[in-house]
Amino acid sequence: MAITGIKGFNDILPGEVEKWQHIEATARRVFELYGLSEIRIPILEKTELFCRSIGDATDIVEKEMYSFEDKGGNKVTMRPEGTASVMRAYVEHKMHALDPVARLYYMGPMFRYERPQKGRYRQFHQIGAEITGVAAPTVDAQVLTMLTHFFQELGLTEPSLQINSLGCPCCRPAYREALKKFLLDRIDKLCDDCKRRYETNPLRALDCKSAGCQEATQGAPSMLDHLCAECGDHFDKTRKHLELVGTPYSINQRMVRGLDYYTRTTFEMVTTMLGAQSAVAAGGRYDGLISSIGGPQIPGIGFAMGVERVALLLAEKDFSRRPDLFIAALGDEAHAEAFRLMSALQRLGFAVEIDYEGKSLKSQMRRADKFNSRFTLIIGGDELARGTAPLKNMDGGTQVEAALDAASIQAAMTGGA
Ligand code: ATP
Ligand code: MG
């Protein structure tokens, strides 16, 4: 029996991969306009890094991590997200000593043991960005505008931006207590998960998908009404700067995010197209994260988007590539000439195809059709003898006689032949 891949771990095949390359190239191009540089981080980290940064009472750490002991007895985890690793690298390499402001982006696979379904996999891919060293709300607005700009460049009108504030260690504890008090009367309605984390992480009930929790949290107090003066001011200024540059957003007071390290601004890019997998990108400010992993007290903000979900939103668009030229050849000599021309034209920067095995003209033309090349050139004995061959523009239908040398064919193809 043939061996198959592991459930929740996908192959991305040619035909689909062009879409991924387009998403990645768009992210690089847009993020670099905003001064970000790429950072490449390892897939495996010490388990402790994620426990400390993401938080012990989160879904990820409680039940989703791929953790194991390596042959040396070290407890390691395949990264479930990128922020913790980026911040670990930032601290480890003392990047802050040079300049506390680091503007970084990353892309690559993440691993979470979840129930696979559309838009949710066990190996999935994130493109993420992190900006450290700036506490000012201008940077919150900048990050959100960059993310919006990225989706606009992809030509997507969905997803839309939702923002909220989670306050800070100064004002969140009082809010937590107010929420716990509110939930206490309704605790029977909460799902088992939310009952269990009533003490450790009661805020999660606000964005829990279960019907009971949604009902129980109707009319719950809002964090936004409990923000301290500084957090309130930060939120107002973030909004003002978004409005200044016309970045559309709405406020979602129930958005709490699943990771412990968030403070103040949190946000999601949400879609209605992917059912329960509605968050295409998510992030927030994490002013306490860097110090929690042993670094200095430096603020940060960032997000990660799910590439699979972005690709699903682009499902209708065609990213397939077409070669510039297909050369059909009849006879051994013509076939050798086609091979020589193909090689010379590839070196000039053209994508060229031939039929490797020199089958019948009919089957070669079928192949040309399948490739959907922009031009075709047909070489037989007569063409070899006179040193020219018909070059046909497959889009316009026009045809010219091109001399059988790469430069002439190049000129004919770029000259609008
Ligand atoms: P969800 O609520 O859908 O589980 P999350 O809050 O766990 O998302 P984050 O940890 O914030 O997600 O990750 C950022 C983004 O990564 C998500 O918005 C989503 O697009 C994507 N993502 C997260 N988990 C998965 C997964 N298992 N498969 C595919 N994409 C994912
Ligand atoms: Mg999740």
Short mmCIF file of C-alpha atoms and ligand atoms in Angstrom, two decimals:
data_model
loop_
_atom_site.label_atom_id
_atom_site.label_comp_id
_atom_site.label_asym_id
_atom_site.label_seq_id
_atom_site.Cartn_x
_atom_site.Cartn_y
_atom_site.Cartn_z
CA MET A 1 0.00 0.00 0.00
CA ALA A 2 1.27 3.50 -0.85
CA ILE A 3 2.27 5.66 2.08
CA THR A 4 0.15 8.79 2.46
CA GLY A 5 0.87 12.09 4.18
CA ILE A 6 -0.17 12.86 7.76
CA LYS A 7 -3.69 14.18 8.42
CA GLY A 8 -3.66 17.97 8.65
CA PHE A 9 -0.30 18.25 6.87
CA ASN A 10 -0.81 19.38 3.28
CA ASP A 11 1.12 19.36 0.05
CA ILE A 12 0.91 22.55 -1.94
CA LEU A 13 1.09 21.51 -5.55
CA PRO A 14 1.98 23.38 -8.73
CA GLY A 15 -1.19 25.16 -9.84
CA GLU A 16 -1.85 26.21 -6.24
CA VAL A 17 1.70 27.17 -5.32
CA GLU A 18 1.69 30.14 -7.74
CA LYS A 19 -1.02 31.70 -5.57
CA TRP A 20 1.16 31.21 -2.49
CA GLN A 21 4.14 32.76 -4.23
CA HIS A 22 1.99 35.74 -5.15
CA ILE A 23 0.80 36.15 -1.54
CA GLU A 24 4.36 35.91 -0.23
CA ALA A 25 5.78 38.30 -2.85
CA THR A 26 2.99 40.82 -2.11
CA ALA A 27 3.73 40.63 1.62
CA ARG A 28 7.46 41.17 1.06
CA ARG A 29 6.83 44.09 -1.27
CA VAL A 30 4.27 45.84 0.93
CA PHE A 31 6.01 45.18 4.27
CA GLU A 32 9.32 46.46 2.93
CA LEU A 33 7.60 49.74 1.96
CA TYR A 34 7.00 50.14 5.69
CA GLY A 35 10.66 49.53 6.56
CA LEU A 36 10.39 45.90 7.70
CA SER A 37 13.15 43.33 7.17
CA GLU A 38 12.78 39.58 7.04
CA ILE A 39 13.94 37.41 9.93
CA ARG A 40 14.23 33.61 9.65
CA ILE A 41 13.67 31.72 12.84
CA PRO A 42 13.96 28.00 13.58
CA ILE A 43 11.02 25.62 13.61
CA LEU A 44 12.06 23.97 16.88
CA GLU A 45 12.35 25.87 20.17
CA LYS A 46 12.59 25.00 23.85
CA THR A 47 9.07 24.19 25.10
CA GLU A 48 9.56 26.64 27.93
CA LEU A 49 9.65 29.58 25.49
CA PHE A 50 6.03 29.01 24.46
CA CYS A 51 4.78 28.20 27.97
CA ARG A 52 6.20 31.42 29.28
CA SER A 53 5.23 33.73 26.44
CA ILE A 54 1.92 32.39 25.12
CA GLY A 55 0.65 31.45 28.59
CA ASP A 56 -0.13 28.16 30.31
CA ALA A 57 -3.89 28.66 30.27
CA THR A 58 -4.20 29.16 26.53
CA ASP A 59 -5.59 26.64 24.03
CA ILE A 60 -2.24 26.48 22.30
CA VAL A 61 -0.20 25.53 25.36
CA GLU A 62 -2.91 23.42 26.99
CA LYS A 63 -3.67 21.17 24.08
CA GLU A 64 -2.28 22.13 20.70
CA MET A 65 1.51 21.94 20.87
CA TYR A 66 3.69 19.36 19.13
CA SER A 67 6.10 18.84 22.00
CA PHE A 68 8.55 16.00 22.53
CA GLU A 69 11.84 15.10 24.10
CA ASP A 70 14.74 14.96 21.68
CA LYS A 71 17.39 12.25 21.90
CA GLY A 72 19.31 14.36 24.39
CA GLY A 73 16.32 14.55 26.73
CA ASN A 74 15.60 18.21 25.96
CA LYS A 75 11.96 19.30 25.95
CA VAL A 76 11.33 20.90 22.59
CA THR A 77 8.28 22.14 20.65
CA MET A 78 7.58 22.68 16.99
CA ARG A 79 6.66 26.33 16.93
CA PRO A 80 2.90 26.95 17.15
CA GLU A 81 3.39 30.64 16.29
CA GLY A 82 6.18 33.05 15.39
CA THR A 83 6.10 35.98 17.80
CA ALA A 84 7.74 34.17 20.72
CA SER A 85 10.65 33.03 18.53
CA VAL A 86 11.15 36.44 16.97
CA MET A 87 11.27 38.04 20.41
CA ARG A 88 13.59 35.30 21.69
CA ALA A 89 15.96 36.10 18.79
CA TYR A 90 15.61 39.85 19.41
CA VAL A 91 16.67 39.39 23.04
CA GLU A 92 19.29 36.69 22.40
CA HIS A 93 21.11 38.75 19.77
CA LYS A 94 20.70 41.94 21.79
CA MET A 95 19.16 43.63 18.79
CA HIS A 96 17.75 46.20 21.22
CA ALA A 97 21.25 47.37 22.18
CA LEU A 98 21.80 48.70 18.66
CA ASP A 99 18.32 50.13 18.35
CA PRO A 100 15.27 49.14 20.41
CA VAL A 101 13.16 49.69 17.32
CA ALA A 102 13.15 46.50 15.26
CA ARG A 103 10.74 46.05 12.37
CA LEU A 104 10.65 42.43 11.35
CA TYR A 105 8.58 40.04 9.30
CA TYR A 106 8.69 36.28 8.88
CA MET A 107 6.94 33.56 6.94
CA GLY A 108 6.81 29.83 7.33
CA PRO A 109 5.05 26.77 8.74
CA MET A 110 3.51 26.59 12.23
CA PHE A 111 2.24 23.47 14.00
CA ARG A 112 -0.83 22.99 16.16
CA TYR A 113 -2.63 19.80 17.04
CA GLU A 114 -6.15 20.87 16.06
CA ARG A 115 -9.07 19.17 14.37
CA PRO A 116 -8.37 19.56 10.65
CA GLN A 117 -11.13 21.18 8.58
CA LYS A 118 -11.39 23.83 5.88
CA GLY A 119 -9.03 26.67 6.84
CA ARG A 120 -7.69 24.78 9.88
CA TYR A 121 -4.76 22.39 9.61
CA ARG A 122 -2.05 20.91 11.81
CA GLN A 123 0.76 22.32 9.75
CA PHE A 124 -0.29 25.72 8.52
CA HIS A 125 1.60 28.78 7.35
CA GLN A 126 1.81 32.24 8.74
CA ILE A 127 3.18 35.50 7.48
CA GLY A 128 3.75 37.72 10.47
CA ALA A 129 5.20 41.11 11.38
CA GLU A 130 6.53 42.54 14.63
CA ILE A 131 7.58 46.07 15.55
CA THR A 132 9.37 46.59 18.84
CA GLY A 133 10.50 49.63 20.76
CA VAL A 134 7.63 52.04 20.09
CA ALA A 135 4.89 52.56 22.65
CA ALA A 136 3.22 55.36 20.68
CA PRO A 137 -0.20 54.65 19.11
CA THR A 138 1.06 55.89 15.73
CA VAL A 139 2.79 52.53 15.33
CA ASP A 140 -0.47 50.67 16.09
CA ALA A 141 -2.13 52.65 13.30
CA GLN A 142 0.88 52.02 11.03
CA VAL A 143 0.77 48.24 11.53
CA LEU A 144 -2.99 48.13 10.91
CA THR A 145 -2.65 50.30 7.83
CA MET A 146 0.12 48.08 6.46
CA LEU A 147 -2.03 44.99 6.96
CA THR A 148 -4.99 46.68 5.24
CA HIS A 149 -2.68 47.82 2.41
CA PHE A 150 -1.52 44.21 1.93
CA PHE A 151 -5.08 42.93 1.48
CA GLN A 152 -5.87 45.82 -0.87
CA GLU A 153 -2.83 44.92 -3.00
CA LEU A 154 -4.21 41.39 -3.27
CA GLY A 155 -7.41 42.90 -4.63
CA LEU A 156 -9.50 41.60 -1.73
CA THR A 157 -12.33 43.68 -0.33
CA GLU A 158 -12.72 41.14 2.45
CA PRO A 159 -11.49 40.65 5.18
CA SER A 160 -12.37 43.68 7.30
CA LEU A 161 -10.50 45.09 10.26
CA GLN A 162 -11.88 44.86 13.80
CA ILE A 163 -10.11 46.42 16.75
CA ASN A 164 -10.42 46.39 20.52
CA SER A 165 -8.34 47.24 23.56
CA LEU A 166 -7.48 44.77 26.31
CA GLY A 167 -6.11 47.41 28.64
CA CYS A 168 -2.93 46.88 30.62
CA PRO A 169 -1.86 45.30 33.94
CA CYS A 170 -3.07 48.52 35.54
CA CYS A 171 -6.73 48.36 34.42
CA ARG A 172 -7.37 44.79 33.26
CA PRO A 173 -7.48 43.16 36.74
CA ALA A 174 -10.42 45.36 37.79
CA TYR A 175 -12.18 44.54 34.54
CA ARG A 176 -11.52 40.82 35.05
CA GLU A 177 -13.16 41.01 38.45
CA ALA A 178 -16.15 42.90 37.04
CA LEU A 179 -16.52 40.27 34.31
CA LYS A 180 -16.16 37.38 36.77
CA LYS A 181 -18.82 38.91 38.95
CA PHE A 182 -21.11 39.21 35.93
CA LEU A 183 -20.42 35.61 34.83
CA LEU A 184 -20.85 34.08 38.28
CA ASP A 185 -24.67 34.19 38.03
CA ARG A 186 -24.53 32.62 34.58
CA ILE A 187 -21.77 30.11 35.11
CA ASP A 188 -24.07 27.12 34.45
CA LYS A 189 -24.57 28.29 30.89
CA LEU A 190 -20.83 28.38 30.11
CA CYS A 191 -19.22 25.55 28.16
CA ASP A 192 -16.88 23.18 30.02
CA ASP A 193 -13.76 24.95 28.71
CA CYS A 194 -14.99 28.34 29.87
CA LYS A 195 -16.13 26.97 33.24
CA ARG A 196 -12.68 25.50 33.74
CA ARG A 197 -10.90 28.72 32.84
CA TYR A 198 -13.30 30.96 34.75
CA GLU A 199 -10.50 31.56 37.29
CA THR A 200 -7.47 31.54 34.99
CA ASN A 201 -8.77 33.24 31.85
CA PRO A 202 -12.40 34.39 32.20
CA LEU A 203 -12.14 36.79 29.25
CA ARG A 204 -12.14 33.88 26.82
CA ALA A 205 -15.88 33.40 27.43
CA LEU A 206 -16.44 36.62 25.47
CA ASP A 207 -15.21 35.19 22.18
CA CYS A 208 -16.13 31.55 22.82
CA LYS A 209 -18.08 30.10 19.89
CA SER A 210 -20.42 27.94 22.01
CA ALA A 211 -24.06 29.04 22.06
CA GLY A 212 -24.28 28.91 25.88
CA CYS A 213 -21.29 31.21 26.30
CA GLN A 214 -22.61 33.61 23.70
CA GLU A 215 -25.90 33.79 25.57
CA ALA A 216 -24.27 34.05 29.00
CA THR A 217 -22.08 36.95 27.91
CA GLN A 218 -24.93 39.05 26.47
CA GLY A 219 -24.72 42.44 28.17
CA ALA A 220 -21.37 41.64 29.82
CA PRO A 221 -19.28 44.62 30.90
CA SER A 222 -16.89 45.88 28.24
CA MET A 223 -13.15 46.34 28.66
CA LEU A 224 -13.46 49.63 26.80
CA ASP A 225 -15.50 51.06 29.69
CA HIS A 226 -12.79 50.01 32.15
CA LEU A 227 -9.67 51.35 30.43
CA CYS A 228 -7.36 53.51 32.57
CA ALA A 229 -6.66 57.03 31.34
CA GLU A 230 -3.47 56.02 29.50
CA CYS A 231 -5.06 53.03 27.78
CA GLY A 232 -8.12 55.09 26.86
CA ASP A 233 -5.90 57.78 25.36
CA HIS A 234 -3.87 55.15 23.47
CA PHE A 235 -7.02 53.66 21.96
CA ASP A 236 -8.41 57.08 20.96
CA LYS A 237 -5.16 58.10 19.30
CA THR A 238 -4.88 54.79 17.45
CA ARG A 239 -8.36 55.35 16.06
CA LYS A 240 -7.58 58.96 15.16
CA HIS A 241 -4.52 57.93 13.16
CA LEU A 242 -6.44 55.20 11.36
CA GLU A 243 -9.03 57.78 10.38
CA LEU A 244 -6.32 60.22 9.30
CA VAL A 245 -5.16 57.84 6.55
CA GLY A 246 -8.56 56.35 5.75
CA THR A 247 -7.94 52.85 7.09
CA PRO A 248 -11.42 51.38 7.62
CA TYR A 249 -12.13 49.56 10.90
CA SER A 250 -14.88 48.70 13.31
CA ILE A 251 -14.75 48.12 17.06
CA ASN A 252 -15.44 44.63 18.39
CA GLN A 253 -15.65 44.74 22.18
CA ARG A 254 -15.85 40.96 22.43
CA MET A 255 -12.51 40.29 20.76
CA VAL A 256 -10.10 39.08 23.43
CA ARG A 257 -7.58 36.96 21.52
CA GLY A 258 -6.29 33.66 22.78
CA LEU A 259 -2.76 34.53 23.85
CA ASP A 260 -1.82 35.89 27.25
CA TYR A 261 0.77 38.39 26.15
CA TYR A 262 -1.53 40.97 24.58
CA THR A 263 -2.00 44.45 26.05
CA ARG A 264 -3.95 47.43 24.77
CA THR A 265 -4.69 47.27 21.02
CA THR A 266 -5.82 43.91 19.67
CA PHE A 267 -7.19 43.31 16.22
CA GLU A 268 -8.38 40.79 13.71
CA MET A 269 -8.99 40.79 9.99
CA VAL A 270 -12.23 38.84 9.71
CA THR A 271 -14.08 37.28 6.84
CA THR A 272 -17.58 35.88 6.49
CA MET A 273 -16.44 33.49 3.74
CA LEU A 274 -14.75 30.77 5.82
CA GLY A 275 -17.33 29.79 8.43
CA ALA A 276 -15.87 29.33 11.91
CA GLN A 277 -12.38 30.01 10.51
CA SER A 278 -13.28 33.69 10.34
CA ALA A 279 -9.94 35.24 11.40
CA VAL A 280 -7.59 35.65 8.46
CA ALA A 281 -5.05 37.66 10.44
CA ALA A 282 -4.81 38.57 14.09
CA GLY A 283 -2.53 40.37 16.45
CA GLY A 284 -2.04 43.06 18.99
CA ARG A 285 0.27 44.97 21.24
CA TYR A 286 2.42 42.99 23.67
CA ASP A 287 4.15 45.45 25.95
CA GLY A 288 5.01 42.81 28.56
CA LEU A 289 6.20 39.96 26.34
CA ILE A 290 9.85 40.87 25.86
CA SER A 291 10.44 41.25 29.59
CA SER A 292 8.53 38.03 30.30
CA ILE A 293 11.10 36.04 28.31
CA GLY A 294 14.02 37.67 30.11
CA GLY A 295 14.59 40.75 27.96
CA PRO A 296 14.38 44.43 28.84
CA GLN A 297 11.07 46.24 29.32
CA ILE A 298 10.49 47.10 25.65
CA PRO A 299 7.04 47.36 24.03
CA GLY A 300 6.03 45.59 20.85
CA ILE A 301 3.16 45.04 18.47
CA GLY A 302 2.56 42.52 15.73
CA PHE A 303 0.27 40.18 13.87
CA ALA A 304 0.22 36.92 12.00
CA MET A 305 -1.96 35.95 9.08
CA GLY A 306 -2.90 32.47 7.99
CA VAL A 307 -1.66 31.92 4.44
CA GLU A 308 -4.09 29.01 3.83
CA ARG A 309 -7.00 31.28 4.69
CA VAL A 310 -5.71 34.10 2.49
CA ALA A 311 -5.32 31.56 -0.34
CA LEU A 312 -8.93 30.41 0.20
CA LEU A 313 -10.09 34.02 -0.18
CA LEU A 314 -8.18 34.17 -3.48
CA ALA A 315 -9.66 30.88 -4.67
CA GLU A 316 -11.38 32.39 -7.72
CA LYS A 317 -8.28 34.10 -9.09
CA ASP A 318 -6.05 32.50 -11.69
CA PHE A 319 -2.32 32.64 -10.96
CA SER A 320 -1.19 30.04 -13.48
CA ARG A 321 1.91 30.94 -15.47
CA ARG A 322 2.27 30.57 -19.24
CA PRO A 323 5.50 30.00 -21.13
CA ASP A 324 6.51 32.58 -23.72
CA LEU A 325 7.17 30.11 -26.49
CA PHE A 326 6.56 26.51 -27.51
CA ILE A 327 8.81 25.15 -30.27
CA ALA A 328 7.44 22.21 -32.25
CA ALA A 329 9.92 20.30 -34.39
CA LEU A 330 9.63 17.58 -37.06
CA GLY A 331 12.60 15.28 -37.58
CA ASP A 332 15.81 14.74 -35.66
CA GLU A 333 17.67 17.70 -37.11
CA ALA A 334 14.81 20.12 -36.45
CA HIS A 335 14.45 18.69 -32.97
CA ALA A 336 18.10 19.39 -32.23
CA GLU A 337 17.64 22.94 -33.56
CA ALA A 338 14.59 23.41 -31.32
CA PHE A 339 16.62 22.26 -28.34
CA ARG A 340 19.43 24.69 -29.20
CA LEU A 341 17.03 27.63 -29.67
CA MET A 342 15.20 26.79 -26.44
CA SER A 343 18.42 26.92 -24.46
CA ALA A 344 19.58 30.19 -26.07
CA LEU A 345 16.20 31.86 -25.47
CA GLN A 346 16.05 30.69 -21.85
CA ARG A 347 19.37 32.43 -21.31
CA LEU A 348 17.82 35.59 -22.74
CA GLY A 349 15.10 35.35 -20.11
CA PHE A 350 12.25 33.63 -21.94
CA ALA A 351 10.28 30.65 -20.66
CA VAL A 352 10.42 28.10 -23.48
CA GLU A 353 9.00 24.59 -23.91
CA ILE A 354 9.61 21.83 -26.42
CA ASP A 355 8.46 18.26 -26.62
CA TYR A 356 11.41 16.31 -25.23
CA GLU A 357 10.63 13.14 -27.10
CA GLY A 358 9.86 14.62 -30.52
CA LYS A 359 6.47 12.96 -30.96
CA SER A 360 4.10 13.57 -33.91
CA LEU A 361 3.27 17.16 -34.84
CA LYS A 362 -0.28 16.58 -33.68
CA SER A 363 0.77 15.48 -30.22
CA GLN A 364 3.29 18.33 -30.02
CA MET A 365 0.54 20.82 -30.83
CA ARG A 366 -1.61 19.27 -28.13
CA ARG A 367 1.20 19.90 -25.70
CA ALA A 368 1.56 23.48 -26.94
CA ASP A 369 -2.16 23.90 -26.31
CA LYS A 370 -1.85 22.54 -22.81
CA PHE A 371 1.02 24.91 -22.02
CA ASN A 372 -1.03 27.80 -23.44
CA SER A 373 2.20 29.48 -24.59
CA ARG A 374 2.10 33.04 -25.91
CA PHE A 375 3.91 32.06 -29.12
CA THR A 376 4.59 28.89 -31.09
CA LEU A 377 7.36 28.23 -33.58
CA ILE A 378 7.17 25.24 -35.93
CA ILE A 379 10.39 23.89 -37.42
CA GLY A 380 10.60 21.16 -40.10
CA GLY A 381 13.06 20.26 -42.85
CA ASP A 382 11.98 23.14 -45.14
CA GLU A 383 12.34 25.67 -42.36
CA LEU A 384 15.82 24.38 -41.56
CA ALA A 385 16.80 24.65 -45.22
CA ARG A 386 15.65 28.26 -45.59
CA GLY A 387 16.76 29.30 -42.10
CA THR A 388 13.39 30.83 -41.07
CA ALA A 389 10.21 29.46 -39.50
CA PRO A 390 6.67 30.71 -38.80
CA LEU A 391 6.32 32.30 -35.37
CA LYS A 392 2.68 32.55 -34.37
CA ASN A 393 1.26 34.86 -31.72
CA MET A 394 -1.32 32.63 -30.04
CA ASP A 395 -3.24 35.56 -28.56
CA GLY A 396 -3.56 37.73 -31.67
CA GLY A 397 -3.33 34.95 -34.25
CA THR A 398 -0.78 36.94 -36.29
CA GLN A 399 2.21 35.16 -37.79
CA VAL A 400 5.69 36.25 -38.97
CA GLU A 401 8.69 34.46 -40.47
CA ALA A 402 11.46 34.58 -37.88
CA ALA A 403 15.11 33.78 -38.62
CA LEU A 404 16.26 30.71 -36.69
CA ASP A 405 18.46 32.49 -34.21
CA ALA A 406 17.60 33.51 -30.66
CA ALA A 407 18.07 37.26 -31.17
CA SER A 408 15.67 37.35 -34.15
CA ILE A 409 13.06 35.32 -32.33
CA GLN A 410 13.45 37.56 -29.30
CA ALA A 411 12.95 40.66 -31.47
CA ALA A 412 9.90 39.14 -33.13
CA MET A 413 8.32 38.21 -29.80
CA THR A 414 8.99 41.56 -28.06
CA GLY A 415 8.27 43.64 -31.15
CA GLY A 416 4.60 42.74 -30.99
CA ALA A 417 4.74 40.09 -33.70
P1 ATP B 1 -8.58 30.58 15.45
O1 ATP B 1 -9.47 31.39 16.33
O2 ATP B 1 -9.10 30.45 14.05
O3 ATP B 1 -8.14 29.29 16.05
P2 ATP B 1 -6.20 31.76 16.49
O4 ATP B 1 -6.69 32.84 17.35
O5 ATP B 1 -5.79 30.48 17.11
O6 ATP B 1 -7.26 31.47 15.29
P3 ATP B 1 -3.67 33.07 15.95
O7 ATP B 1 -2.94 32.27 16.91
O8 ATP B 1 -3.93 34.49 16.26
O9 ATP B 1 -5.04 32.33 15.56
O10 ATP B 1 -2.96 32.96 14.53
C1 ATP B 1 -3.07 33.98 13.52
C2 ATP B 1 -3.73 33.45 12.27
O11 ATP B 1 -3.18 32.19 11.89
C3 ATP B 1 -5.21 33.16 12.40
O12 ATP B 1 -5.94 34.34 12.24
C4 ATP B 1 -5.44 32.20 11.26
O13 ATP B 1 -5.60 32.89 10.02
C5 ATP B 1 -4.17 31.42 11.22
N1 ATP B 1 -4.33 30.11 11.90
C6 ATP B 1 -4.30 29.84 13.23
N2 ATP B 1 -4.44 28.53 13.47
C7 ATP B 1 -4.56 27.93 12.25
C8 ATP B 1 -4.71 26.58 11.80
N3 ATP B 1 -4.75 25.57 12.66
N4 ATP B 1 -4.81 26.34 10.47
C9 ATP B 1 -4.77 27.36 9.58
N5 ATP B 1 -4.61 28.64 9.93
C10 ATP B 1 -4.50 28.95 11.24
MG MG B 2 -6.71 28.68 17.43
#
